Coordinates of C-alpha atoms and ligand atoms in Angstrom, one line a residue:
X285 CA -2.6 14.3 2.7
X286 CA -4.9 12.3 5.3
X287 CA -3.3 12.2 8.9
X288 CA -1.6 8.8 9.9
X289 CA 0.3 9.9 13.0
X290 CA -1.2 13.1 14.9
X291 CA 0.4 14.1 18.7
X292 CA -0.9 16.7 20.6
X293 CA 0.0 18.2 23.8
X294 CA 1.6 14.9 25.0
X295 CA 3.3 15.1 28.4
X296 CA 5.0 12.1 30.2
X297 CA 5.8 11.7 33.4
X298 CA 8.5 9.7 35.8
X299 CA 6.0 9.5 38.5
X300 CA 7.1 10.6 42.3
X301 CA 8.8 8.1 44.3
X302 CA 9.0 8.6 47.9
X303 CA 12.1 10.8 47.9
X304 CA 11.8 12.4 44.7
X305 CA 9.9 14.7 42.8
X306 CA 7.1 13.7 39.9
X307 CA 9.5 15.3 36.3
X308 CA 7.8 16.0 32.7
X309 CA 9.5 13.7 30.4
X310 CA 7.8 14.9 27.5
X311 CA 6.4 18.2 27.6
X312 CA 3.7 19.5 25.5
X313 CA 4.5 17.7 22.0
X314 CA 3.0 17.9 19.2
X315 CA 3.7 16.2 16.0
X316 CA 1.7 15.5 13.2
X317 CA 2.9 12.7 10.2
X318 CA 0.8 12.4 7.1
X319 CA 0.6 8.9 5.5
X320 CA 3.4 8.5 3.5
X321 CA 5.4 11.1 5.2
X322 CA 8.8 10.8 6.7
X323 CA 9.4 12.2 9.5
X324 CA 12.7 13.3 11.6
X325 CA 12.4 13.9 15.2
X326 CA 15.5 15.0 16.4
X327 CA 18.1 16.3 19.3
X328 CA 20.5 15.6 21.2
X329 CA 20.5 11.8 23.9
X330 CA 18.2 12.5 26.4
X331 CA 16.0 15.1 24.8
X332 CA 13.3 12.5 24.8
X333 CA 13.4 11.2 21.1
X334 CA 13.0 7.4 22.1
X335 CA 10.5 8.2 25.0
X336 CA 8.4 9.9 22.2
X337 CA 8.4 6.7 19.7
X338 CA 7.6 4.5 23.2
X339 CA 4.2 6.4 24.0
X340 CA 3.2 5.4 20.6
X341 CA 4.2 1.6 20.7
X342 CA 3.2 1.9 24.5
X343 CA 6.3 0.7 25.9
X344 CA 7.4 3.3 28.3
X345 CA 9.6 2.1 30.6
X346 CA 7.5 1.6 34.7
X347 CA 6.6 4.8 36.3
X348 CA 6.6 7.0 33.0
X349 CA 3.0 7.6 32.6
X350 CA 1.1 9.9 29.5
X351 CA -0.3 12.7 32.4
X352 CA -1.9 14.7 29.1
X353 CA -2.4 15.2 26.0
X354 CA -3.6 12.8 22.7
X355 CA -2.3 10.3 20.2
X356 CA -4.5 9.5 17.1
X357 CA -3.3 7.0 15.0
X358 CA -5.1 7.4 11.6
X359 CA -8.2 9.5 13.8
X360 CA -8.3 6.7 16.0
X361 CA -8.1 8.0 20.2
X362 CA -4.4 5.2 20.8
X363 CA -3.7 5.6 24.2
X364 CA -7.8 5.5 24.8
X365 CA -7.7 1.6 23.8
X366 CA -6.3 -0.8 25.8
X367 CA -2.8 -2.6 26.1
X368 CA -4.7 -5.4 23.9
X369 CA -6.7 -3.3 21.6
X370 CA -3.4 -1.8 20.4
X371 CA -1.5 -5.3 20.3
X372 CA -4.3 -6.4 17.4
X373 CA -2.5 -2.7 15.4
X374 CA 1.2 -3.3 16.7
X375 CA 3.7 -5.3 14.3
X376 CA -0.2 -4.9 11.3
X377 CA -0.3 -1.3 11.2
X378 CA 2.5 0.2 13.0
X379 CA 5.8 -1.7 13.2
X380 CA 9.4 -0.2 14.5
X381 CA 12.7 -0.8 13.5
X382 CA 15.0 -1.0 16.6
X383 CA 18.4 0.4 16.9
X384 CA 20.3 -3.2 17.8
X385 CA 19.7 -5.4 15.5
X386 CA 21.0 -8.4 17.7
X387 CA 19.2 -7.2 21.3
X388 CA 15.7 -7.4 19.0
X389 CA 16.4 -10.8 17.6
X390 CA 15.9 -14.5 19.7
X391 CA 19.0 -15.6 19.9
X392 CA 17.5 -19.3 20.3
X393 CA 15.0 -18.9 17.2
X394 CA 16.1 -19.0 13.0
X395 CA 15.0 -15.7 11.3
X396 CA 12.4 -18.3 9.3
X397 CA 10.7 -18.9 12.5
X398 CA 11.0 -15.2 14.0
X399 CA 9.4 -14.1 10.4
X400 CA 6.9 -17.0 10.6
X401 CA 5.6 -16.0 14.3
X402 CA 4.7 -12.4 12.6
X403 CA 2.8 -13.3 9.1
X404 CA 1.4 -16.4 10.9
X405 CA -0.3 -13.7 14.0
X406 CA -0.8 -11.3 11.9
X407 CA -1.7 -12.7 8.4
X408 CA -3.2 -15.5 9.1
X409 CA -0.5 -17.6 6.8
X410 CA 0.2 -21.4 7.5
X411 CA 3.8 -22.5 8.2
X412 CA 4.3 -23.3 4.4
X413 CA 3.0 -19.8 3.3
X414 CA 5.1 -18.2 5.6
X415 CA 8.2 -19.7 4.5
X416 CA 7.7 -18.7 0.7
X417 CA 6.5 -15.0 1.9
X418 CA 9.7 -15.0 4.1
X419 CA 11.9 -15.7 2.0
X420 CA 10.3 -12.8 -0.9
X421 CA 11.1 -10.6 1.6
X422 CA 13.9 -11.5 2.7
X423 CA 15.2 -11.2 -0.8
X424 CA 13.2 -7.8 -1.0
X425 CA 15.8 -6.1 1.3
X426 CA 18.3 -7.7 -0.4
X427 CA 19.5 -10.7 1.7
X428 CA 21.5 -13.0 -0.4
X429 CA 20.9 -16.6 -0.2
X430 CA 17.4 -15.8 2.0
X431 CA 16.4 -19.7 1.4
X432 CA 19.4 -20.7 3.6
X433 CA 19.3 -17.7 5.4
X434 CA 15.7 -18.7 7.0
X435 CA 17.2 -21.9 8.7
X436 CA 20.0 -19.5 10.4
X437 CA 20.5 -17.6 14.1
X438 CA 21.0 -14.0 14.1
X439 CA 24.4 -15.0 15.2
X440 CA 25.2 -16.3 12.0
X441 CA 24.9 -12.9 10.5
X442 CA 26.8 -9.6 10.1
X443 CA 25.7 -6.6 11.7
X444 CA 24.0 -5.0 8.6
X445 CA 21.7 -8.0 7.2
X446 CA 20.1 -8.3 10.8
X447 CA 19.3 -5.2 10.8
X448 CA 17.8 -6.0 6.5
X449 CA 15.8 -9.0 8.5
X450 CA 14.6 -6.5 11.4
X451 CA 13.3 -4.0 8.6
X452 CA 12.1 -7.3 6.4
X453 CA 9.9 -7.6 9.2
X454 CA 9.2 -4.2 10.2
X455 CA 8.0 -3.9 6.7
X456 CA 5.7 -7.6 6.5
X457 CA 2.7 -6.3 7.2
X458 CA 2.0 -3.3 4.9
X459 CA 2.1 -1.3 7.9
X460 CA 1.0 2.1 8.0
X461 CA 3.6 3.7 10.0
X462 CA 7.3 2.4 10.8
X463 CA 9.3 4.0 13.6
X464 CA 12.7 3.8 13.1
X465 CA 14.6 4.6 16.4
X466 CA 18.1 5.8 15.4
X467 CA 18.1 1.9 13.2
X468 CA 21.3 2.4 11.4
X469 CA 23.7 3.7 14.5
X470 CA 25.0 0.1 15.5
X471 CA 26.0 -0.3 11.8
X472 CA 28.8 0.7 10.5
X473 CA 28.8 4.1 7.6
X474 CA 29.3 2.0 4.7
X475 CA 26.3 -0.6 5.3
X476 CA 24.6 2.8 6.8
X477 CA 24.0 3.9 4.1
X478 CA 23.2 0.8 1.6
X479 CA 20.2 0.4 5.0
X480 CA 18.8 3.3 4.3
X481 CA 18.7 3.8 0.8
X482 CA 16.8 0.2 1.3
X483 CA 14.7 2.1 4.0
X484 CA 13.2 4.6 2.0
X485 CA 12.8 2.7 -1.7
X486 CA 10.6 0.4 0.5
X487 CA 9.0 2.9 2.3
X488 CA 8.5 4.6 -1.5
X489 CA 7.3 1.0 -2.9
X490 CA 4.9 0.2 0.3
X491 CA 4.0 4.1 1.1
X492 CA 4.2 3.9 4.8
X493 CA 4.6 6.6 7.3
X494 CA 8.1 6.7 8.6
X495 CA 8.8 9.0 12.5
X496 CA 12.6 8.5 12.1
X497 CA 14.6 8.6 14.6
X498 CA 17.7 10.2 14.9
X499 CA 20.7 12.7 16.1
X500 CA 22.3 12.6 12.7
X501 CA 20.9 15.7 10.9
X502 CA 23.2 14.1 7.7
X503 CA 21.4 11.0 7.4
X504 CA 17.7 13.4 8.0
X505 CA 18.7 15.4 4.6
X506 CA 18.6 12.2 2.4
X507 CA 15.9 10.4 3.8
X508 CA 13.2 12.6 5.7
X509 CA 10.7 15.4 4.3
X510 CA 10.0 16.8 7.9
X511 CA 11.5 17.6 10.9
X512 CA 11.0 17.9 14.7
X513 CA 13.6 19.2 16.7
X514 CA 13.5 18.3 20.7
X515 CA 15.2 19.4 23.3
X516 CA 14.1 18.3 27.0
X517 CA 11.2 17.0 26.0
X518 CA 10.0 20.0 23.9
X519 CA 9.8 20.5 20.3
X520 CA 11.8 23.7 19.4
X521 CA 11.3 23.5 16.1
X522 CA 9.2 22.2 13.7
X523 CA 8.4 22.3 9.6
X524 CA 10.1 21.1 6.2
X525 CA 13.4 19.6 5.8
X526 CA 14.9 22.2 3.6
X527 CA 13.5 25.0 5.0
X528 CA 14.7 23.7 8.9
X529 CA 18.1 22.7 7.0
X530 CA 18.1 26.4 5.0
X531 CA 17.3 28.5 7.6
X532 CA 16.8 27.1 11.3
X533 CA 15.0 29.5 13.6
X534 CA 16.2 28.8 16.6
X535 CA 19.5 29.4 18.3
X536 CA 19.1 25.8 19.9
X537 CA 19.1 24.1 16.6
X538 CA 21.4 26.4 14.3
X539 CA 23.9 24.7 17.5
X540 CA 22.6 21.5 16.4
X541 CA 23.7 21.5 13.0
X542 CA 26.9 23.4 13.6
X543 CA 27.3 20.6 16.0
X544 CA 26.7 17.9 13.1
X545 CA 30.0 16.6 11.5
X546 CA 29.8 16.3 7.9
X547 CA 32.8 15.3 5.2
X548 CA 33.0 18.4 3.4
X549 CA 33.8 20.8 6.0
X550 CA 36.6 19.4 8.0
X551 CA 36.7 18.6 11.3
X552 CA 38.4 21.3 13.4
X553 CA 35.0 23.6 12.3
X554 CA 32.6 21.7 14.1
X555 CA 31.2 23.5 17.0
X556 CA 30.6 21.7 20.4
X557 CA 26.8 23.5 21.1
X558 CA 27.4 26.4 23.6
X559 CA 26.3 25.8 27.5
X560 CA 24.2 29.3 27.5
X561 CA 21.7 27.8 24.9
X562 CA 21.0 24.8 26.3
X563 CA 20.9 26.3 30.4
X564 CA 18.4 28.6 28.9
X565 CA 16.2 25.9 27.6
X566 CA 17.4 23.8 30.1
X567 CA 15.5 26.1 33.1
X568 CA 12.4 26.8 30.9
X569 CA 11.8 23.2 30.8
X570 CA 12.0 23.7 35.0
X571 CA 10.6 26.6 35.1
X572 CA 7.6 24.6 32.3
X573 CA 7.6 21.7 35.3
X574 CA 6.7 24.1 37.8
X575 CA 3.8 26.0 36.3
X576 CA 3.0 22.8 34.9
X577 CA 2.0 21.3 38.4
X578 CA 1.1 23.9 39.9
X579 CA -1.8 24.0 37.3
X580 CA -2.7 20.9 37.3
X581 CA -3.1 20.5 41.2
X582 CA -5.3 23.7 41.4
X583 CA -7.0 22.2 39.0
X584 CA -7.4 19.3 40.7
X585 CA -7.8 20.6 44.5
X586 CA -11.3 23.2 42.0
X587 CA -12.8 19.7 41.0
X588 CA -13.0 18.3 44.4
X589 CA -14.1 20.9 46.0
X590 CA -16.7 21.0 42.8
X591 CA -17.4 17.1 43.9
X592 CA -18.2 18.0 47.9
X593 CA -21.4 18.1 49.0
X594 CA -22.1 21.9 50.7
X595 CA -23.5 21.1 54.2
Ligands
ATP868 N1 13.3 4.0 32.6 C1 13.7 5.0 32.7 N2 13.2 5.6 33.7 C2 13.3 7.0 34.4 N3 13.9 8.2 33.3 C3 14.2 7.4 31.7 C4 14.1 6.0 31.3 N4 14.5 6.0 30.0 C5 14.6 7.6 30.0 N5 14.6 8.0 31.0 C6 14.7 10.2 31.0 O1 13.8 9.9 29.9 C7 14.5 11.0 29.2 C8 14.1 10.8 27.7 O2 15.1 9.6 27.1 P1 15.1 9.2 25.7 O3 15.4 7.8 26.1 O4 13.6 8.9 25.5 O5 16.4 10.2 24.7 P2 16.5 9.8 23.8 O6 16.0 11.1 23.1 O7 16.4 9.0 23.1 O8 18.3 10.2 24.0 P3 19.2 8.5 23.3 O9 19.9 9.5 21.7 O10 20.3 8.1 24.0 O11 18.5 7.7 22.2 C9 16.3 11.3 29.7 O12 15.9 12.7 30.5 C10 15.7 10.4 30.4 O13 17.1 10.0 31.6
MG869 MG1 16.9 7.1 22.3

């Protein structure tokens, strides 16, 4: 299968402040998604899931920057592009489905205006064409009365409806890659199931690849082809979903499964992740940081020496 997204040895660091040492947030992430593949990135809170997605979208918070590694989108050196060059692809070839639909939609504009903006910018449609297409798109995500909804504001819709609108916007330009960052955590369980089914159906119809960021392993089994498990900015295990679920190789993945609620098991069988498992991972992440920064300092000193002419 053709490659869609290739992330190799990606290191992301929080820049050192006056009183703080620099800290690695992502430590050598390797992640590969083929065209049309749905790949899950799972891990507990703070593991670095969103930072992977944000690096691909080029929206890391201030002070956090890529310090090593590469990201290729359909073979294109993505990190080598300027922000303006990336913007041409964002929303058209790479789209985001965010976690919280209320904050992602502009409260001051109608749903129609927000969909039309994307269609005009990326597909060059005029107002009339864009509105007709917006209604079609809302219909495709099973929004009832789409011709009315295009004239409504976000606060007039339910959470599930708003998330459908965002899915419609994400799919509007037939993107090659969709980054779905916890797209259903703001929804209740029944709406969650409908929205995920819709997402999977659209993904199959359109053939888009998806990076599905979640901490819910139950969703991974239903929706995804392959999975990477991340802890403290490192991928601890990856593979196809069935083999990772049936035979997780690392203690961390096993603990993560044991800590995931399941309908077919009583709640008292849930086990919190053992401290010794995470302590070991944190300690090894810390020593990784020290040796990585030391190696980088040695390399830059050697490079400076090589540049200094001998007298
Ligand atoms: N704005 C920020 N400034 C500095 N550090 C940040 C910032 N945002 C996140 N971090 C740090 O980056 C690390 C990874 O955060 P990230 O948001 O990717 O976690 P996550 O796996 O998505 O967690 P969650 O499941 O809670 O969304 C965390 O250790 C966090 O403290
Ligand atoms: Mg996150």
